[in-house]
Coordinates of C-alpha atoms and ligand atoms in Angstrom, one line a residue:
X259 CA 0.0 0.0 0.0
X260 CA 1.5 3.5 -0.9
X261 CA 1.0 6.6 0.9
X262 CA 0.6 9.8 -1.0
X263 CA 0.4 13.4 -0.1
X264 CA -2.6 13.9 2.0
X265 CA -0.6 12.1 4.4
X266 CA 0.1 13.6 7.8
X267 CA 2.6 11.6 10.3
X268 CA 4.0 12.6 13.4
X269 CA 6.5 10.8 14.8
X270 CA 7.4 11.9 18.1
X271 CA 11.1 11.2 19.7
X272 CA 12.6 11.6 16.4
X273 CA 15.4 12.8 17.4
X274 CA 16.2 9.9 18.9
X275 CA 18.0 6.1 17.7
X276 CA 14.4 4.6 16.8
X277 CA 12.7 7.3 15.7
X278 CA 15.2 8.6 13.3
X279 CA 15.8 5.7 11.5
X280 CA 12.2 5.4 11.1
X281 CA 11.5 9.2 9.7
X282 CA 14.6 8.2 7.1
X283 CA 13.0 5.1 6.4
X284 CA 9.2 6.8 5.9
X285 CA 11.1 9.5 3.8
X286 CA 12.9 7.1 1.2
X287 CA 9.3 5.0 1.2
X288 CA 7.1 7.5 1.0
X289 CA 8.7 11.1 -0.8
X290 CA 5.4 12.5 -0.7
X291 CA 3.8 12.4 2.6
X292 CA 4.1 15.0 5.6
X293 CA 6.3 14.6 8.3
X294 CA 6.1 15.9 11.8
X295 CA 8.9 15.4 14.5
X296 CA 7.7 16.8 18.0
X297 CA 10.8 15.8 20.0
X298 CA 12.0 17.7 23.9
X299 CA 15.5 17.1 22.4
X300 CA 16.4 15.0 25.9
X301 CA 20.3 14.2 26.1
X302 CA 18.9 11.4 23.8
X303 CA 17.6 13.5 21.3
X304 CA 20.6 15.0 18.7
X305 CA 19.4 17.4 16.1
X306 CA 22.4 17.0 14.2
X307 CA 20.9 13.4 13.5
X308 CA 17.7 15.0 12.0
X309 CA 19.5 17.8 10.6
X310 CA 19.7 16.3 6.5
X311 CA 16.4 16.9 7.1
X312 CA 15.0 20.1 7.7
X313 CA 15.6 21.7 4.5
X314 CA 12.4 19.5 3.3
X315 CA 9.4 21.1 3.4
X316 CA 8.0 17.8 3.7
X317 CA 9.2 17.8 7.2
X318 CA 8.5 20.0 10.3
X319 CA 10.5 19.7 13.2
X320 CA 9.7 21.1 16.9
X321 CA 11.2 21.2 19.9
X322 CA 8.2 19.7 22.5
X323 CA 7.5 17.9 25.2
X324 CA 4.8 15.0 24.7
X325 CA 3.5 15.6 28.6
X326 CA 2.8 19.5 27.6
X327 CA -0.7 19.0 27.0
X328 CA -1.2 22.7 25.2
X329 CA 1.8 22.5 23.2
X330 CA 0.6 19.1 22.1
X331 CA -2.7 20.1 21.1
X332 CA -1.6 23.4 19.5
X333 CA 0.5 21.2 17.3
X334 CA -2.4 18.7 16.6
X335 CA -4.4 21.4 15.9
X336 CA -2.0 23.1 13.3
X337 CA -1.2 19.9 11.1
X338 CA -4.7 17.8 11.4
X339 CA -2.3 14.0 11.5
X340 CA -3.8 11.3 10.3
X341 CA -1.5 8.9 12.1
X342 CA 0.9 9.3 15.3
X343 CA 3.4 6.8 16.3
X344 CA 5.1 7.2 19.7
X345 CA 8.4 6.9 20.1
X346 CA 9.4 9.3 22.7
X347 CA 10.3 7.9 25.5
X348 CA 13.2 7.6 28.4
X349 CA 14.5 4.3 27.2
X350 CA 17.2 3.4 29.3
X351 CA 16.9 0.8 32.4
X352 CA 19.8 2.3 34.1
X353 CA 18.6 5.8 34.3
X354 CA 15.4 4.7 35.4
X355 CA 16.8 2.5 38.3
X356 CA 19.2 5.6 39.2
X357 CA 16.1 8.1 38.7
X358 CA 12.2 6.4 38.2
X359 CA 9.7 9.7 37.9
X360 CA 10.8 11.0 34.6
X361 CA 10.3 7.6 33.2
X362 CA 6.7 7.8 34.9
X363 CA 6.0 11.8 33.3
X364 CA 7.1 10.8 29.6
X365 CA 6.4 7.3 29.4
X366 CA 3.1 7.0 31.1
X367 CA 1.8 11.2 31.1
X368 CA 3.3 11.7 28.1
X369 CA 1.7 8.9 25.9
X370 CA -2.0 9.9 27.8
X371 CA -1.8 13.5 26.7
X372 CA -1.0 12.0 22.8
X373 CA -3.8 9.7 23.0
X374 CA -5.6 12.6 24.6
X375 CA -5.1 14.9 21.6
X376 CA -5.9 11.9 19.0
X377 CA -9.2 11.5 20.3
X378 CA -9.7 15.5 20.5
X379 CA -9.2 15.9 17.1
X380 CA -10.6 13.2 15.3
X381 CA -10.2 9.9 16.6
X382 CA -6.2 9.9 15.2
X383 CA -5.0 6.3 14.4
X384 CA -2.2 5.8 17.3
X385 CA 0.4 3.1 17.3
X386 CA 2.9 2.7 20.8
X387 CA 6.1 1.5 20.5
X388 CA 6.5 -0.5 23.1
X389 CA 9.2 -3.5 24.1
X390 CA 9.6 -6.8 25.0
X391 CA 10.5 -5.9 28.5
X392 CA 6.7 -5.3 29.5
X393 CA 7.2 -9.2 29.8
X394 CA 9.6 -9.4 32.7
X395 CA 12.6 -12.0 31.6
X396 CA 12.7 -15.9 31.1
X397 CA 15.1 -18.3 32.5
X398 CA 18.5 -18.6 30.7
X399 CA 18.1 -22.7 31.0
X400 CA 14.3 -22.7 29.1
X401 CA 15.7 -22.1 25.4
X402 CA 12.0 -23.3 24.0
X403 CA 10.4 -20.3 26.1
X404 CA 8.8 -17.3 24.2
X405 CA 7.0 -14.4 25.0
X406 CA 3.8 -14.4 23.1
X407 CA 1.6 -11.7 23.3
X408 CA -0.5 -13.5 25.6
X409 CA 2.8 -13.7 27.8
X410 CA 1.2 -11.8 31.0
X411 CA 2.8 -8.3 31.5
X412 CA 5.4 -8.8 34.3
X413 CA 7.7 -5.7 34.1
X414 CA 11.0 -5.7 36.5
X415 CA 12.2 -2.0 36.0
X416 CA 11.4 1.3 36.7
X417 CA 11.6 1.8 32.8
X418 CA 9.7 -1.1 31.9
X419 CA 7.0 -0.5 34.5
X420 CA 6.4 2.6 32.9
X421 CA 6.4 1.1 29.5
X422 CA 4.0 -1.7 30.3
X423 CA 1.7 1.2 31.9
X424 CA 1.4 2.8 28.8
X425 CA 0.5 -0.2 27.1
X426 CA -2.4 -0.8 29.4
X427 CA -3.5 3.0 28.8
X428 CA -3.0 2.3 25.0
X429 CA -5.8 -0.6 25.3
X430 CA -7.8 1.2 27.3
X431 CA -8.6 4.2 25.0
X432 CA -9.4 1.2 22.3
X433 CA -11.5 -0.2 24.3
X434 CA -13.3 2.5 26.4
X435 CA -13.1 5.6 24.0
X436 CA -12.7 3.4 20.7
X437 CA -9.6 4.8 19.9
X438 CA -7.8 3.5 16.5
X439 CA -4.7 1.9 18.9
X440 CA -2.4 -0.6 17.9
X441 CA 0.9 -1.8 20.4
X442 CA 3.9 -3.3 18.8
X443 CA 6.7 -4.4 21.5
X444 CA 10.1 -5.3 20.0
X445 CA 13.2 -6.6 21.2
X446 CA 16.9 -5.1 21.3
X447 CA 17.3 -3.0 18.7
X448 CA 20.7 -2.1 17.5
X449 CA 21.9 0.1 14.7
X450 CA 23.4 3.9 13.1
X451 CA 22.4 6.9 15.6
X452 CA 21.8 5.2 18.6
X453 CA 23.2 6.8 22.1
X454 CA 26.0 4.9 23.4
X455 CA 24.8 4.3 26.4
X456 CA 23.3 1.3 25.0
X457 CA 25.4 -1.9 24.7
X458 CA 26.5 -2.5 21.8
X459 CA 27.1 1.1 21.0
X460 CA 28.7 2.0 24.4
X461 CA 31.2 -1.2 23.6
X462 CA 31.9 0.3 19.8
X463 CA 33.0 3.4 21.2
X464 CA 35.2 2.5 23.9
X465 CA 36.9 0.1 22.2
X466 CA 37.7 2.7 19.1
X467 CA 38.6 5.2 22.6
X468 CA 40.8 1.6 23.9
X469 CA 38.2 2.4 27.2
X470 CA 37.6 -1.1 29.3
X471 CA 34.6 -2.5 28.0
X472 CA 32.2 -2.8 31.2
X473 CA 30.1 -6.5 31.2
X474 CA 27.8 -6.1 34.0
X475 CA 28.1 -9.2 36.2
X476 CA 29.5 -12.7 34.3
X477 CA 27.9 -11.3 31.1
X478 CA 25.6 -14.3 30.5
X479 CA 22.5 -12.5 30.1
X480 CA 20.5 -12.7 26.7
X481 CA 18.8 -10.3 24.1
X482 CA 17.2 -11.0 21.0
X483 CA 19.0 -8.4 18.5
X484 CA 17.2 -6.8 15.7
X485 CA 18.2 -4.6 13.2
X486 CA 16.5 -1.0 13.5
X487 CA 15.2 -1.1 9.7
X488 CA 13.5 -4.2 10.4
X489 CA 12.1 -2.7 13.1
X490 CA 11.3 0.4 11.0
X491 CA 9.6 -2.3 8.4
X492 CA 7.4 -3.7 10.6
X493 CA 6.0 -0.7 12.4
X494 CA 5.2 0.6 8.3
X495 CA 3.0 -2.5 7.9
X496 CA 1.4 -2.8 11.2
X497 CA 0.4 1.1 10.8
X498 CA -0.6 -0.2 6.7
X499 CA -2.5 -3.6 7.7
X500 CA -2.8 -4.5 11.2
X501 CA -5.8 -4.3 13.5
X502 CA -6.7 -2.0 15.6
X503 CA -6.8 -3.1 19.1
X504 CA -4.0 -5.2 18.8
X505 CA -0.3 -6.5 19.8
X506 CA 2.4 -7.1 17.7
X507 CA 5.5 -8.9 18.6
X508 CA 8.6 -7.8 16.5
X509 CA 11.7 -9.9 17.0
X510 CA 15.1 -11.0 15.5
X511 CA 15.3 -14.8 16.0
X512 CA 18.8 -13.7 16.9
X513 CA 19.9 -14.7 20.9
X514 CA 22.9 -13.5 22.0
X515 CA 25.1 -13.6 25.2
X516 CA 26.5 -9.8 26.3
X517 CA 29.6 -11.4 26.5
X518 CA 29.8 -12.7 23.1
X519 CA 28.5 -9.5 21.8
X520 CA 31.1 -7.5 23.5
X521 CA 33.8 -9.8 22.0
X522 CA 32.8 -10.0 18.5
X523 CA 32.9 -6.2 18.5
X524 CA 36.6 -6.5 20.0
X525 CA 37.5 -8.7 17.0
X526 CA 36.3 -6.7 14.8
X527 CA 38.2 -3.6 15.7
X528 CA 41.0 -5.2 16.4
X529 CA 41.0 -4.6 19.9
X530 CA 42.2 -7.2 22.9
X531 CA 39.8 -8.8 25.2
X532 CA 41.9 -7.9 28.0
X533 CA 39.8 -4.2 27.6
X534 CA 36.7 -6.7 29.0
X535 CA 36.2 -5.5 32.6
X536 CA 33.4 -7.5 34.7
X537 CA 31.5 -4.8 36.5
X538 CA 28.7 -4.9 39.0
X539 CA 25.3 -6.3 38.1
X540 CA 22.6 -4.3 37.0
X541 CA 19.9 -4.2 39.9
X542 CA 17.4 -6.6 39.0
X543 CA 18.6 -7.6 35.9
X544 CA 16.4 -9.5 33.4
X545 CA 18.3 -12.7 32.0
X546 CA 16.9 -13.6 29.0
X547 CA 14.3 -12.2 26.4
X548 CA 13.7 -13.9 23.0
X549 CA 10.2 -13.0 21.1
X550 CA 7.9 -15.2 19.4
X551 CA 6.7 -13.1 16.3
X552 CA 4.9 -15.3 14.8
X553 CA 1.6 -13.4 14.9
X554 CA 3.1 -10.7 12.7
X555 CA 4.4 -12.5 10.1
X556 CA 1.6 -14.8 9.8
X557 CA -1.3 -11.7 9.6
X558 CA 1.5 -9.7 8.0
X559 CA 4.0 -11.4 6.5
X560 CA 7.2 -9.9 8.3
X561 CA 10.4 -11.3 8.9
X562 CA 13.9 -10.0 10.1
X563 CA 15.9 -9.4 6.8
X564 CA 19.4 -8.1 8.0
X565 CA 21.1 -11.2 10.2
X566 CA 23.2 -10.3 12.7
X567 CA 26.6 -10.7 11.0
X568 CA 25.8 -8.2 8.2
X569 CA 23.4 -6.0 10.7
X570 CA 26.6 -5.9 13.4
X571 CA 29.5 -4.8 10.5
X572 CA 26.5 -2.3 9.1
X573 CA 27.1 -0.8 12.6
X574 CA 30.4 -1.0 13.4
X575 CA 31.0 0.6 10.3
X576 CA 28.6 3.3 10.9
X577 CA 30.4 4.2 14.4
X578 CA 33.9 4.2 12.5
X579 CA 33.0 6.4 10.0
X580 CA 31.1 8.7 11.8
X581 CA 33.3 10.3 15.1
X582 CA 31.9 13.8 14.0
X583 CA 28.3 12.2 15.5
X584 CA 29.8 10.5 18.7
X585 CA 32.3 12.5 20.0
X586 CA 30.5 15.5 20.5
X587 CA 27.8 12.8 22.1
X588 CA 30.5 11.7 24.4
X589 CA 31.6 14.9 26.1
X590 CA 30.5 17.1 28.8
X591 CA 27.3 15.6 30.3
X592 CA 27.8 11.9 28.9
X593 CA 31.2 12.6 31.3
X594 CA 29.5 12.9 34.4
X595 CA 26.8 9.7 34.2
X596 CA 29.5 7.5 32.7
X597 CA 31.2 8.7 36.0
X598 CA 28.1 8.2 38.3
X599 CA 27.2 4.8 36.3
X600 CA 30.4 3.3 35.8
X601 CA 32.3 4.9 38.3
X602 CA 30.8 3.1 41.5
X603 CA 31.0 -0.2 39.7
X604 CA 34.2 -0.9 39.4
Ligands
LIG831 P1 16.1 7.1 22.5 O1 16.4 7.3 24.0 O2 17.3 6.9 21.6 O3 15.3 8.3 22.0 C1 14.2 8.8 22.7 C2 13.8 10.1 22.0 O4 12.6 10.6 22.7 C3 14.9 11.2 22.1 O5 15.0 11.9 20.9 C4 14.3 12.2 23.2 O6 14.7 13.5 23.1 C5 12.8 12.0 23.0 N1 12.1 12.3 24.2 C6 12.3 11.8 25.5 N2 11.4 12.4 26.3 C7 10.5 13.1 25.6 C8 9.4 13.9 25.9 N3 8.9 14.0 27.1 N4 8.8 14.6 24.9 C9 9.2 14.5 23.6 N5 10.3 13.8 23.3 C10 11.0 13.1 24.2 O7 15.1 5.8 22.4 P2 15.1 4.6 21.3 O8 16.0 3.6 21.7 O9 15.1 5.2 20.0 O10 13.6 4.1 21.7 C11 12.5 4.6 21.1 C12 11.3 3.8 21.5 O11 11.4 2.5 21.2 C13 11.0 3.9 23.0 O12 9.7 4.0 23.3 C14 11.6 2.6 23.6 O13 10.9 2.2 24.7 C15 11.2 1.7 22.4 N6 12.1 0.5 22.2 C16 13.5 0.6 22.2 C17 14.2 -0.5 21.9 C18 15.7 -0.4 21.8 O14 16.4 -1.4 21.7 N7 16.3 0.8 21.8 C19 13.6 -1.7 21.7 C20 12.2 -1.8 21.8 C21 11.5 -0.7 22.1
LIG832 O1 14.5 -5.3 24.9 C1 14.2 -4.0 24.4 C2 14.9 -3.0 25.3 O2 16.3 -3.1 24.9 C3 14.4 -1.6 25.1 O3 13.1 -1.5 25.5 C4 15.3 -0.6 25.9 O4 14.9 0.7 25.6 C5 16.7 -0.8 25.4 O5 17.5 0.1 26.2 C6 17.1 -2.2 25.6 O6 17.2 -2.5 27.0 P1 18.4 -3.5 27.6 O7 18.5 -3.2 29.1 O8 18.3 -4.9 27.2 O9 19.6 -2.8 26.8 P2 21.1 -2.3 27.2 O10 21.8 -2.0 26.0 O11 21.1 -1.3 28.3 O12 21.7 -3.6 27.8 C7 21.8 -4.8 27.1 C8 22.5 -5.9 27.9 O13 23.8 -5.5 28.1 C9 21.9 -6.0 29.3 O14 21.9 -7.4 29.7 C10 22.8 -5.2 30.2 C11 24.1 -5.4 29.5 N1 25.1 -4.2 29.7 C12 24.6 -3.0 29.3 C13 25.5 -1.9 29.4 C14 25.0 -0.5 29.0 C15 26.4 -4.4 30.1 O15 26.8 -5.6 30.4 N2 27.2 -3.4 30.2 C16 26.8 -2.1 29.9 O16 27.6 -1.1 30.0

């Protein structure tokens, strides 16, 4: 299905890893249609990531905060979307074990006052992107466990408290106010232009810096790793074909230990394992995730294209070639939480 140019999108967090990669990938898809970037430009959000882009009149970008209910609606009320999709968020566990309410404000607030303004001005098809972590974690011995999206919700952090709140909110403006909703909860993601606080690129960038590379605890714990445009992919057809009032599961098919991850990325820049450093555990750290998709690729036909191989060099690449987006990234305020993160770990 094509979009043409009555379309209206706003994408909020924008600015950020996700959402970037999926207003690049909307762009290339679809030249014509209109795209709107409300994004509070947290230490998260980097404008210079977004930057290509405002010279398209095609593409509005504002500086907002998705809890500020009159900016919000002001903004709704200028551009008349047809479709939002939420990516704003706070998105990383650690902050939210260091520092819970903003995760509470913008997660949970934040997506109430979007669904808010969707229903204020015309019953706005709204799609949350939400995560596998609303499940809680499975054991590292049950390899045949799944989450399914009849897994119940059983959230361990701060952050993914607040994200499986907003889910619930989501499902509750479907069913109470009718609300055109759908959820889609995906695994790791990993990728160009995301922050490096994350994993992989944290590891990427220290070992190109020859920084120790900090595994939290024996570094057995497990993702399932997808490649952002695959992500990006199946949001596009969920938003084209699936059903309102519904879950999606995205997912890789790709498990992987930390540790392993860490040390492919120090073969591939040629760096010594010695840089490894076994750090503290994170507090309640979730072992395992690994997502059973199978619901969207049998309604939709998605699968994961990029495997992990290609997907990882991709991004390795990406952080080689581009210092002039890291380094800035990497200084002043990134100083003092590496500091206050990694600092009392060690
Ligand atoms: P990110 O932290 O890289 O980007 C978040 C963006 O949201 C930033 O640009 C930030 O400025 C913006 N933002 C934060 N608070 C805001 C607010 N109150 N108002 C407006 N903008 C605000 O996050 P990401 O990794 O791109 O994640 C995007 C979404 O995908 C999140 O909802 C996250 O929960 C979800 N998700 C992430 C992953 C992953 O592996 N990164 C996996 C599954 C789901
Ligand atoms: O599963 C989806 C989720 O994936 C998203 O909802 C989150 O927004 C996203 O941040 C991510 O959460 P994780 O906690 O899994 O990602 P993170 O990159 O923080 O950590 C991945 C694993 O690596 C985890 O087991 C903790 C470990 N780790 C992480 C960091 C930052 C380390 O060993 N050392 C580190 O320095």
């Amino acid at each position: 299905m094509a979009w043409n140019s009555d379309k209206t999108i706003i994408v909020t967090g924008g600015a950020g890893f996700i959402g970037s990669n999926f207003i690049f990938y909307l762009r290339k898809k679809y030249p014509d249609i209109r795209i709107v970037c409300p994004d509070k430009l947290t230490y998260a959000g980097n404008m210079t990531t977004v930057a290509p882009l405002l010279n398209d009149d095609k593409f509005r970008f504002v500086r907002l905060d998705i809890c500020d209910r009159k900016g919000v609606y002001e903004l709704f009320d200028e551009e008349k979307p047809d479709i939002v999709v939420n990516f704003a968020a706070e998105s990383h566990v650690d902050r939210s074990i260091d520092s819970p309410e903003v995760f509470l404000q913008t997660n949970i607030t934040g997506t109430s006052v979007l669904m808010d303004a969707c229903r204020e001005y015309g019953n706005v098809r709204f799609h949350q992107i939400s995560t596998d972590e609303v499940y809680g974690d499975l054991p590292l011995d049950r390899p045949d466990m799944l989450f399914t999206e009849e897994t119940p919700l059983d959230p361990s952090s701060p952050y993914s408290s607040s994200k499986a709140s907003a889910d619930l909110l989501a499902m509750a403006y479907y069913r109470t106010y009718g609300l055109p909703v759908t959820v889609s909860r995906c695994s790791n993601n990993y990728g160009p232009y995301q922050f490096p606080e994350k994993l992989i690129p944290l590891m990427i960038v220290n070992a190109l810096n020859n920084k120790s590379l900090p595994v939290y605890g024996e570094g057995l714990n497990i993702r399932d790793w997808l490649y952002v445009e695959d992500h990006c992919r199946a949001v596009d057809l969920i938003l084209q074909k699936g059903r309102v009032g519904e879950v999606y599961n995205i997912g890789g098919n790709t498990e992987m230990k930390n540790i392993d991850i860490v040390k492919l990325i120090c073969k591939a820049l040629g760096r010594s394992e010695e840089l490894i450093v076994h750090v503290e555990d994170r507090k309640g750290h979730d072992k395992r995730y690994a997502i059973d998709h199978s619901k969207l690729s049998s309604e939709l036909g998605w699968k994961p294209l990029t495997d992990f191989g290609k997907g990882i060099k991709n991004t390795i690449e990406w952080y080689v070639e581009h210092r002039e987006w890291w380094e800035p990234v990497i200084s002043g305020e990134y100083q003092r939480y590496y500091e206050k993160m990694y600092g009392e770990r060690t």
